C-alpha positions as CSV (number, residue, x, y, z in Angstrom):
1,M,0.0,0.1,0.0
2,R,1.2,3.5,-0.7
3,P,-0.4,6.8,0.3
4,D,0.4,8.6,-3.2
5,F,-2.2,6.4,-5.0
6,E,-2.4,8.8,-7.9
7,V,0.6,7.0,-9.0
8,V,-1.2,3.7,-9.1
9,V,-4.3,5.3,-10.7
10,A,-2.2,6.9,-13.4
11,G,-0.9,3.5,-14.4
12,V,-4.1,2.0,-14.2
13,M,-5.7,4.6,-16.5
14,E,-2.9,4.4,-19.0
15,W,-3.8,0.6,-19.3
16,V,-7.7,1.3,-19.4
17,L,-7.3,3.8,-22.0
18,G,-5.3,1.6,-24.2
19,Q,-8.3,-0.9,-24.4
20,A,-10.4,-1.1,-27.4
21,C,-13.5,-1.6,-25.5
22,V,-13.1,1.5,-23.5
23,A,-14.6,4.9,-24.4
24,P,-12.0,7.3,-23.3
25,D,-14.2,10.0,-22.6
26,A,-16.5,8.1,-20.4
27,V,-14.3,6.7,-17.7
28,A,-15.4,6.9,-14.0
29,L,-13.6,5.9,-10.9
30,V,-15.7,4.7,-7.7
31,G,-14.1,4.2,-4.4
32,R,-15.7,2.5,-1.4
33,S,-14.5,2.0,2.1
34,L,-10.8,2.6,2.0
35,G,-11.4,3.5,-1.6
36,G,-13.0,6.6,-0.3
37,Y,-9.5,7.8,0.0
38,L,-7.7,6.0,-2.7
39,A,-10.0,7.0,-5.4
40,P,-10.0,10.9,-4.7
41,R,-6.4,10.7,-4.2
42,G,-5.9,8.9,-7.5
43,A,-8.2,11.5,-9.2
44,S,-6.1,14.3,-7.8
45,S,-3.4,13.7,-10.3
46,G,-5.6,14.8,-13.3
47,P,-6.2,11.5,-15.1
48,R,-9.0,11.7,-17.8
49,L,-11.9,10.8,-15.6
50,R,-15.3,11.8,-16.4
51,A,-16.7,11.1,-13.0
52,L,-15.6,10.3,-9.4
53,V,-17.7,8.7,-6.7
54,C,-16.4,8.4,-3.0
55,D,-18.4,6.3,-0.4
56,P,-17.8,7.4,2.3
57,G,-15.6,10.3,1.7
58,Q,-12.3,10.2,3.5
59,F,-9.7,13.1,3.8
60,D,-6.9,11.8,6.0
61,F,-6.3,8.9,8.4
62,T,-4.3,10.5,11.1
63,S,-6.8,12.9,12.6
64,R,-8.9,9.9,14.0
65,F,-6.1,9.1,16.3
66,I,-4.5,12.5,17.1
67,S,-7.7,13.3,19.3
68,M,-6.9,10.3,21.4
69,F,-3.7,11.9,22.7
70,S,-2.5,14.9,24.5
71,P,-0.5,17.1,22.2
72,D,2.8,16.2,24.0
73,D,2.0,12.4,23.7
74,W,1.3,12.9,20.2
75,Q,4.6,14.5,19.9
76,R,6.1,11.4,21.4
77,V,4.4,9.2,18.9
78,L,5.8,11.1,16.0
79,E,9.2,11.0,17.6
80,A,9.0,7.2,18.0
81,D,9.5,7.4,21.6
82,P,10.4,3.9,22.7
83,T,8.2,4.0,25.8
84,M,5.2,5.5,24.1
85,D,5.7,2.9,21.2
86,A,5.7,0.1,23.8
87,Q,2.4,1.4,25.4
88,L,0.8,1.9,21.7
89,D,1.2,-1.9,21.3
90,G,-1.6,-2.1,23.8
91,F,-4.1,-1.4,21.0
92,L,-3.2,-4.9,19.6
93,T,-4.6,-6.8,22.5
94,G,-7.4,-9.1,21.9
95,D,-8.1,-11.1,18.8
96,R,-10.5,-8.5,17.3
97,N,-7.9,-5.6,17.6
98,L,-5.2,-7.8,16.5
99,E,-7.2,-8.7,13.5
100,F,-8.4,-5.2,12.7
101,Y,-5.2,-3.2,13.1
102,G,-2.8,-6.1,12.4
103,S,-4.2,-6.5,8.8
104,R,-3.8,-2.8,8.2
105,M,-0.4,-2.7,9.7
106,A,0.7,-5.7,7.5
107,V,-0.8,-3.9,4.3
108,M,1.3,-0.7,4.9
109,G,4.3,-2.5,6.2
110,A,4.3,-1.4,9.6
111,A,5.9,-3.8,12.3
112,T,4.5,-1.9,15.4
113,F,1.4,0.1,16.1
114,G,3.6,3.1,16.7
115,E,5.2,2.9,13.3
116,W,1.8,2.3,11.6
117,L,0.5,5.5,13.1
118,R,3.4,7.5,11.7
119,L,3.0,6.0,8.3
120,L,-0.8,7.2,8.3
121,G,0.5,10.7,8.1
122,G,1.1,10.5,4.5
123,Y,-2.4,9.3,3.9
124,T,-3.9,12.6,3.4
125,L,-5.9,14.8,0.8
126,A,-4.6,18.1,2.2
127,G,-3.3,20.1,-0.7
128,R,-4.7,17.3,-3.2
129,A,-8.4,17.5,-3.1
130,E,-8.5,20.9,-4.7
131,L,-6.6,19.1,-7.8
132,I,-9.7,16.9,-8.6
133,T,-11.2,18.5,-11.6
134,C,-13.9,15.9,-12.7
135,P,-17.4,16.0,-11.4
136,T,-17.6,14.2,-7.9
137,L,-20.2,12.5,-5.9
138,V,-19.6,12.1,-2.1
139,T,-21.9,9.7,-0.3
140,E,-22.2,8.4,3.1
141,R,-24.7,6.6,5.5
142,E,-25.4,8.6,8.6
143,G,-23.1,7.6,11.3
144,D,-20.6,5.6,9.1
145,F,-17.6,5.2,11.4
146,A,-15.2,5.7,8.5
147,S,-16.9,8.8,7.0
148,Q,-14.9,12.2,6.6
149,S,-17.2,13.0,3.8
150,Q,-18.3,16.6,5.0
151,T,-14.4,17.4,5.2
152,L,-13.9,16.2,1.8
153,F,-16.6,17.9,0.3
154,E,-15.9,21.0,1.6
155,A,-12.1,20.6,0.2
156,L,-13.4,20.0,-3.2
157,T,-13.2,23.0,-5.8
158,C,-14.7,20.8,-8.8
159,E,-18.3,20.4,-9.6
160,K,-19.5,18.4,-6.6
161,W,-22.6,16.6,-5.2
162,Y,-23.4,15.2,-1.7
163,H,-25.8,12.7,-0.8
164,G,-26.6,11.1,2.5
165,F,-28.3,8.1,3.4
166,T,-30.2,7.2,6.4
167,E,-30.7,4.2,8.5
168,A,-34.5,4.8,8.2
169,E,-34.1,4.1,4.5
170,G,-32.7,0.7,5.3
171,T,-29.1,1.7,4.6
172,G,-27.5,0.8,7.9
173,G,-23.9,-0.4,8.2
174,H,-20.7,0.7,6.7
175,C,-21.0,1.8,3.2
176,E,-24.8,1.5,3.4
177,G,-24.3,-2.2,3.8
178,M,-27.8,-3.1,4.7
179,G,-29.1,-0.9,1.6
180,Q,-26.8,-1.7,-1.5
181,Q,-29.8,-1.4,-4.0
182,L,-30.5,2.1,-2.7
183,W,-27.0,3.2,-3.0
184,R,-26.5,1.6,-6.5
185,D,-29.8,3.2,-7.7
186,Y,-28.8,6.7,-6.6
187,V,-24.9,6.3,-7.8
188,F,-25.7,4.8,-11.2
189,S,-28.4,7.3,-12.0
190,W,-25.8,10.0,-11.2
191,L,-23.2,8.3,-13.3
192,S,-25.6,8.0,-16.2
193,E,-26.0,11.6,-16.2
194,R,-22.3,12.2,-16.3
195,L,-21.2,9.7,-18.7
196,D,-24.2,9.6,-21.3
197,P,-23.0,11.5,-24.4
């Protein structure tokens, strides 16, 4: 995994646009869950995208953790203080935490929880969101634990749309997990308006 996902998307776009079956003026990028960060970061390099969808929108990964620390302790995290790093490995106690955090640490190449927190600093759309030029739809389900949709939406300077889904509609869970048809109906209707020549 790498934070500068625009490099990955640029390579993918080069391949996609070289395929005879692809209409080069009708390519959309959809990112869900972690893709709510990866897709807009990828779109920020200016690939020839006709549309972008983020569900939920994500802006940065470090801010979720900074609020858990005092300013002094966060500085100790950033400085890789050995005592702080030893304390941080307490986040990995219990099978559920080890599975949740451990898998993310492995994907990002971190051996310790502290190292992982330091790597997260590169995963941000600060200074990048305003580089997105294609029409963008940001969606979220109310209360989605991963959502930073409003932060991303406010940072966008392109044509943009926001749509929130509610549990009352039947879209409970991360990424509207209990209401996929509602999400698909809305998003694909929006995409058809952007992609239809």
